[in-house]
XYZ file of C-alpha atoms in Angstrom:
307
model
C -133.608 -82.344 74.769
C -135.564 -81.839 77.851
C -138.589 -79.829 79.426
C -139.320 -78.733 82.834
C -142.892 -79.957 84.287
C -143.804 -76.271 84.364
C -142.901 -75.800 80.668
C -145.352 -78.665 79.764
C -148.073 -77.229 82.183
C -147.902 -74.153 80.222
C -147.853 -75.679 76.690
C -150.552 -77.996 77.687
C -153.151 -75.008 79.055
C -152.613 -73.219 75.878
C -154.151 -76.255 74.078
C -157.004 -76.214 76.771
C -155.728 -79.235 79.168
C -155.614 -77.366 82.428
C -156.292 -80.242 85.143
C -152.966 -81.526 86.819
C -154.431 -84.811 87.091
C -155.040 -85.135 83.382
C -151.628 -83.647 82.397
C -149.719 -86.198 84.249
C -151.897 -89.057 83.150
C -150.831 -87.813 79.201
C -147.317 -88.019 80.742
C -147.692 -91.270 81.827
C -148.966 -92.476 78.730
C -146.477 -90.864 76.602
C -143.813 -92.365 79.027
C -145.264 -96.165 78.586
C -145.379 -95.703 74.808
C -141.564 -94.190 74.815
C -142.213 -91.196 73.234
C -140.682 -89.649 76.493
C -138.847 -90.437 79.676
C -140.598 -88.903 82.588
C -140.010 -90.776 86.235
C -142.261 -89.610 89.217
C -140.499 -91.332 91.854
C -138.951 -88.111 93.489
C -139.761 -84.605 93.055
C -136.376 -83.906 91.260
C -137.384 -86.757 88.585
C -140.988 -85.462 88.418
C -139.803 -82.071 87.527
C -137.916 -83.201 84.198
C -139.692 -84.756 81.000
C -136.650 -85.991 78.636
C -137.940 -85.655 75.190
C -134.684 -86.779 73.358
C -133.080 -89.916 75.181
C -129.592 -88.913 73.497
C -129.483 -86.075 76.255
C -129.554 -88.684 79.142
C -127.425 -91.117 77.399
C -124.639 -88.228 76.832
C -124.999 -87.042 80.460
C -124.803 -90.762 81.829
C -121.709 -91.305 79.584
C -119.683 -88.444 81.413
C -119.687 -90.766 84.493
C -120.020 -94.273 83.219
C -117.253 -94.785 80.482
C -114.519 -97.066 79.384
C -111.025 -95.229 80.868
C -109.381 -97.392 78.201
C -110.972 -95.515 75.226
C -112.376 -92.066 76.765
C -110.101 -91.242 79.619
C -110.522 -87.909 81.675
C -108.233 -85.111 80.440
C -106.118 -85.038 83.593
C -104.185 -81.853 82.735
C -107.785 -79.975 82.604
C -108.749 -81.933 85.969
C -105.388 -80.906 87.549
C -106.220 -77.221 86.834
C -109.669 -77.602 88.395
C -107.975 -79.366 91.550
C -109.891 -82.529 90.572
C -107.168 -84.690 89.309
C -107.226 -87.260 92.398
C -110.893 -87.349 92.182
C -111.184 -88.502 88.789
C -108.320 -91.040 89.208
C -110.415 -92.265 92.009
C -113.761 -92.562 89.958
C -111.839 -94.554 87.348
C -109.729 -96.481 89.824
C -112.561 -97.196 92.446
C -115.674 -96.392 91.233
C -116.330 -93.594 93.797
C -117.295 -89.996 92.604
C -117.228 -86.939 94.508
C -120.105 -84.291 94.686
C -117.475 -81.540 93.227
C -116.541 -83.735 90.076
C -120.169 -84.700 89.280
C -121.012 -80.911 89.554
C -117.962 -80.096 87.098
C -118.896 -83.313 84.514
C -122.616 -81.998 84.412
C -124.526 -78.806 84.206
C -124.830 -78.014 88.094
C -128.319 -77.383 87.478
C -129.137 -80.812 86.365
C -126.930 -82.540 89.182
C -129.748 -83.361 91.355
C -132.199 -84.866 88.479
C -129.331 -87.024 87.116
C -128.219 -88.361 90.820
C -131.868 -89.334 91.468
C -132.006 -90.836 88.187
C -128.674 -93.076 88.674
C -130.194 -93.802 92.253
C -133.630 -95.226 91.100
C -132.049 -96.880 88.193
C -129.540 -98.521 90.670
C -126.599 -96.982 88.822
C -124.962 -96.006 91.613
C -125.183 -95.540 95.505
C -124.394 -92.911 98.044
C -120.887 -93.745 99.778
C -121.403 -93.444 103.294
C -117.830 -94.570 104.663
C -114.679 -92.888 105.554
C -114.495 -89.079 105.118
C -118.459 -88.049 105.200
C -117.478 -84.649 104.895
C -118.400 -84.537 101.204
C -120.815 -86.402 99.395
C -119.458 -89.035 97.364
C -121.302 -91.948 95.626
C -120.297 -95.402 94.557
C -120.727 -96.484 90.483
C -120.635 -100.256 90.317
C -120.106 -100.410 86.629
C -116.845 -98.716 87.116
C -115.509 -101.063 89.635
C -112.323 -103.044 88.365
C -112.249 -106.818 87.735
C -110.707 -109.578 90.429
C -109.886 -112.544 87.863
C -108.077 -114.340 90.428
C -110.466 -114.658 93.232
C -112.905 -118.026 93.285
C -115.806 -118.404 95.242
C -114.221 -121.317 97.202
C -111.469 -119.022 98.503
C -114.379 -117.290 100.984
C -114.659 -119.154 103.871
C -118.091 -119.806 105.531
C -121.625 -120.582 105.099
C -123.151 -119.720 101.858
C -126.192 -119.780 99.530
C -126.399 -119.064 96.068
C -128.647 -117.514 93.443
C -128.539 -119.823 90.530
C -129.240 -118.590 86.876
C -127.695 -121.641 85.108
C -131.220 -122.997 83.895
C -131.747 -119.238 81.964
C -128.688 -116.766 82.078
C -127.446 -114.023 84.593
C -128.002 -110.697 82.873
C -125.314 -108.231 82.700
C -125.970 -105.399 85.502
C -127.668 -107.839 87.799
C -124.851 -108.286 90.085
C -123.589 -104.708 89.894
C -126.921 -103.458 90.932
C -127.060 -105.852 93.780
C -124.021 -104.355 94.868
C -125.632 -101.110 94.601
C -128.311 -101.958 96.742
C -126.048 -103.713 99.388
C -123.733 -100.871 99.523
C -126.389 -98.644 100.000
C -128.296 -100.606 103.038
C -124.675 -100.777 104.653
C -124.108 -97.315 104.597
C -127.209 -96.412 106.466
C -126.323 -98.672 108.987
C -122.612 -97.444 109.163
C -120.633 -95.927 111.643
C -117.278 -94.385 111.772
C -116.060 -97.831 113.138
C -117.613 -99.644 110.306
C -115.110 -101.005 107.796
C -114.951 -99.775 104.427
C -116.177 -102.203 101.821
C -113.971 -103.828 99.374
C -115.305 -103.875 95.639
C -114.676 -105.342 92.434
C -116.810 -105.893 89.417
C -117.044 -109.787 90.254
C -117.194 -109.619 93.899
C -117.621 -107.251 96.866
C -117.121 -107.793 100.683
C -119.179 -105.722 102.909
C -119.825 -105.530 106.760
C -123.418 -105.050 108.078
C -121.994 -103.007 110.863
C -119.177 -102.161 112.929
C -118.542 -105.985 114.045
C -115.574 -107.504 111.980
C -118.191 -110.750 112.269
C -120.778 -109.160 110.039
C -118.717 -109.757 107.148
C -120.805 -110.616 103.933
C -119.250 -111.361 100.648
C -120.810 -111.292 97.262
C -119.518 -113.011 94.191
C -120.634 -113.644 90.495
C -119.195 -116.543 89.044
C -120.408 -118.890 86.176
C -124.306 -117.921 86.027
C -124.303 -117.709 89.948
C -124.432 -115.136 92.600
C -123.195 -116.513 95.608
C -123.403 -114.666 99.002
C -120.982 -115.909 101.780
C -120.965 -115.061 105.729
C -118.178 -115.460 107.715
C -119.782 -116.015 110.954
C -123.316 -117.611 111.341
C -124.713 -114.882 113.711
C -125.436 -112.638 110.630
C -126.675 -115.455 108.286
C -130.314 -114.882 108.740
C -130.105 -111.160 108.230
C -127.849 -111.864 105.160
C -130.459 -114.313 103.577
C -133.296 -111.838 104.289
C -131.618 -108.724 103.031
C -130.437 -110.599 100.032
C -133.768 -112.071 98.614
C -135.806 -108.580 99.585
C -132.955 -106.804 97.294
C -132.945 -109.327 94.470
C -136.789 -109.448 94.354
C -136.623 -105.150 94.229
C -134.188 -105.728 91.822
C -136.005 -108.129 89.527
C -139.259 -105.950 89.824
C -137.716 -102.550 89.379
C -134.612 -102.690 87.026
C -135.484 -106.190 85.096
C -139.353 -106.107 84.556
C -139.898 -109.254 86.466
C -137.905 -111.224 83.745
C -135.227 -112.773 86.268
C -135.552 -116.605 86.183
C -133.286 -118.207 88.971
C -133.171 -120.779 91.835
C -131.903 -119.982 95.267
C -130.235 -122.589 96.657
C -128.587 -123.195 100.438
C -125.415 -125.025 100.363
C -124.624 -127.353 103.365
C -121.460 -129.354 102.918
C -121.448 -130.588 99.308
C -125.181 -130.558 98.926
C -127.330 -127.529 97.516
C -130.930 -127.338 99.410
C -133.750 -125.470 97.737
C -135.053 -122.469 99.644
C -138.161 -123.738 100.164
C -137.036 -126.772 101.499
C -134.273 -124.964 103.856
C -137.090 -123.236 105.136
C -139.235 -125.763 105.988
C -136.514 -127.557 107.899
C -135.301 -124.252 109.502
C -131.922 -125.102 108.372
C -129.309 -123.437 110.581
C -127.841 -121.013 110.700
C -130.013 -119.401 108.279
C -133.300 -120.000 110.140
C -131.970 -120.832 113.500
C -133.557 -118.441 116.515
C -132.588 -118.526 120.005
C -135.097 -119.739 122.533
C -137.053 -116.653 123.450
C -136.024 -114.913 120.548
C -137.954 -113.779 117.380
C -135.780 -113.714 114.234
C -136.593 -109.844 114.065
C -135.478 -109.271 117.527
C -132.252 -111.166 116.972
C -131.266 -108.959 113.950
C -132.662 -105.329 114.568
C -131.361 -104.659 110.932
C -134.134 -106.836 109.729
C -136.621 -103.754 110.763
C -135.632 -101.799 107.774
C -137.188 -102.645 104.834
C -136.115 -102.443 101.613
C -138.689 -99.404 100.877
C -137.429 -97.496 103.724
C -133.866 -98.032 102.818
C -134.544 -97.113 99.270
C -135.702 -93.938 100.549
C -132.758 -93.151 102.405
C -130.960 -94.368 99.691
């Protein structure tokens, strides 16, 4: 099912391939051909070569599951002292490190966590009690069928996929990135995100005015800010993350328009930028956009490294 990098190197040396660079090049080619799965973005990922994708699917399905069809054995979980954590995973999409080490082989936990991070299937949960490591799995969030975009008040923009289609998994991965980003900047006073499968309310810092809401509705992803002071950072953050998501997870295949909503009109992003449309592009006299929004200094790559 899987081999360690040291095992592959030993096998390669027996066949006369001794150069580490050549071995890594070989693994890259086999990965591109789909013969194996080998990711190199972290040391833990680099050390494991998956030869049977079913092993990965089985491991991931221990976490990402339909609770109505594949329920946890709560009696077993109670014996292990993990009943409450299993219920929290199913109801809120939050997994504890202890639960993951029970569901997975403990020696594989670091690799599988890195894999799910890099594929945006989970993010670290840095809110509330931080004594134990916890992780948010967006695909396990519950639906909120009653809330519509118009119910959230404030300035808004939209990623409009209506001329193509909004693929399954795009919104959940965007939420994953945003939760991780907010967690990096969180303090003990930062409100805990309120998350559902089709909408997410998050705070960029401990200030109540820093609330940003994401909603998925009818081939559109809406971003709403309650206070104009965070409009620029919300726009910059969302644009960068959608671009990164498109590049890393969707093979640059997403087709969408970014529209700024003003009154009953929707203005194309490029036109709004030319007009310096407030509050999205407004800067106070004597301030640069970067100084006005200190969090803008955190690039997506830096965030992903921490994430």
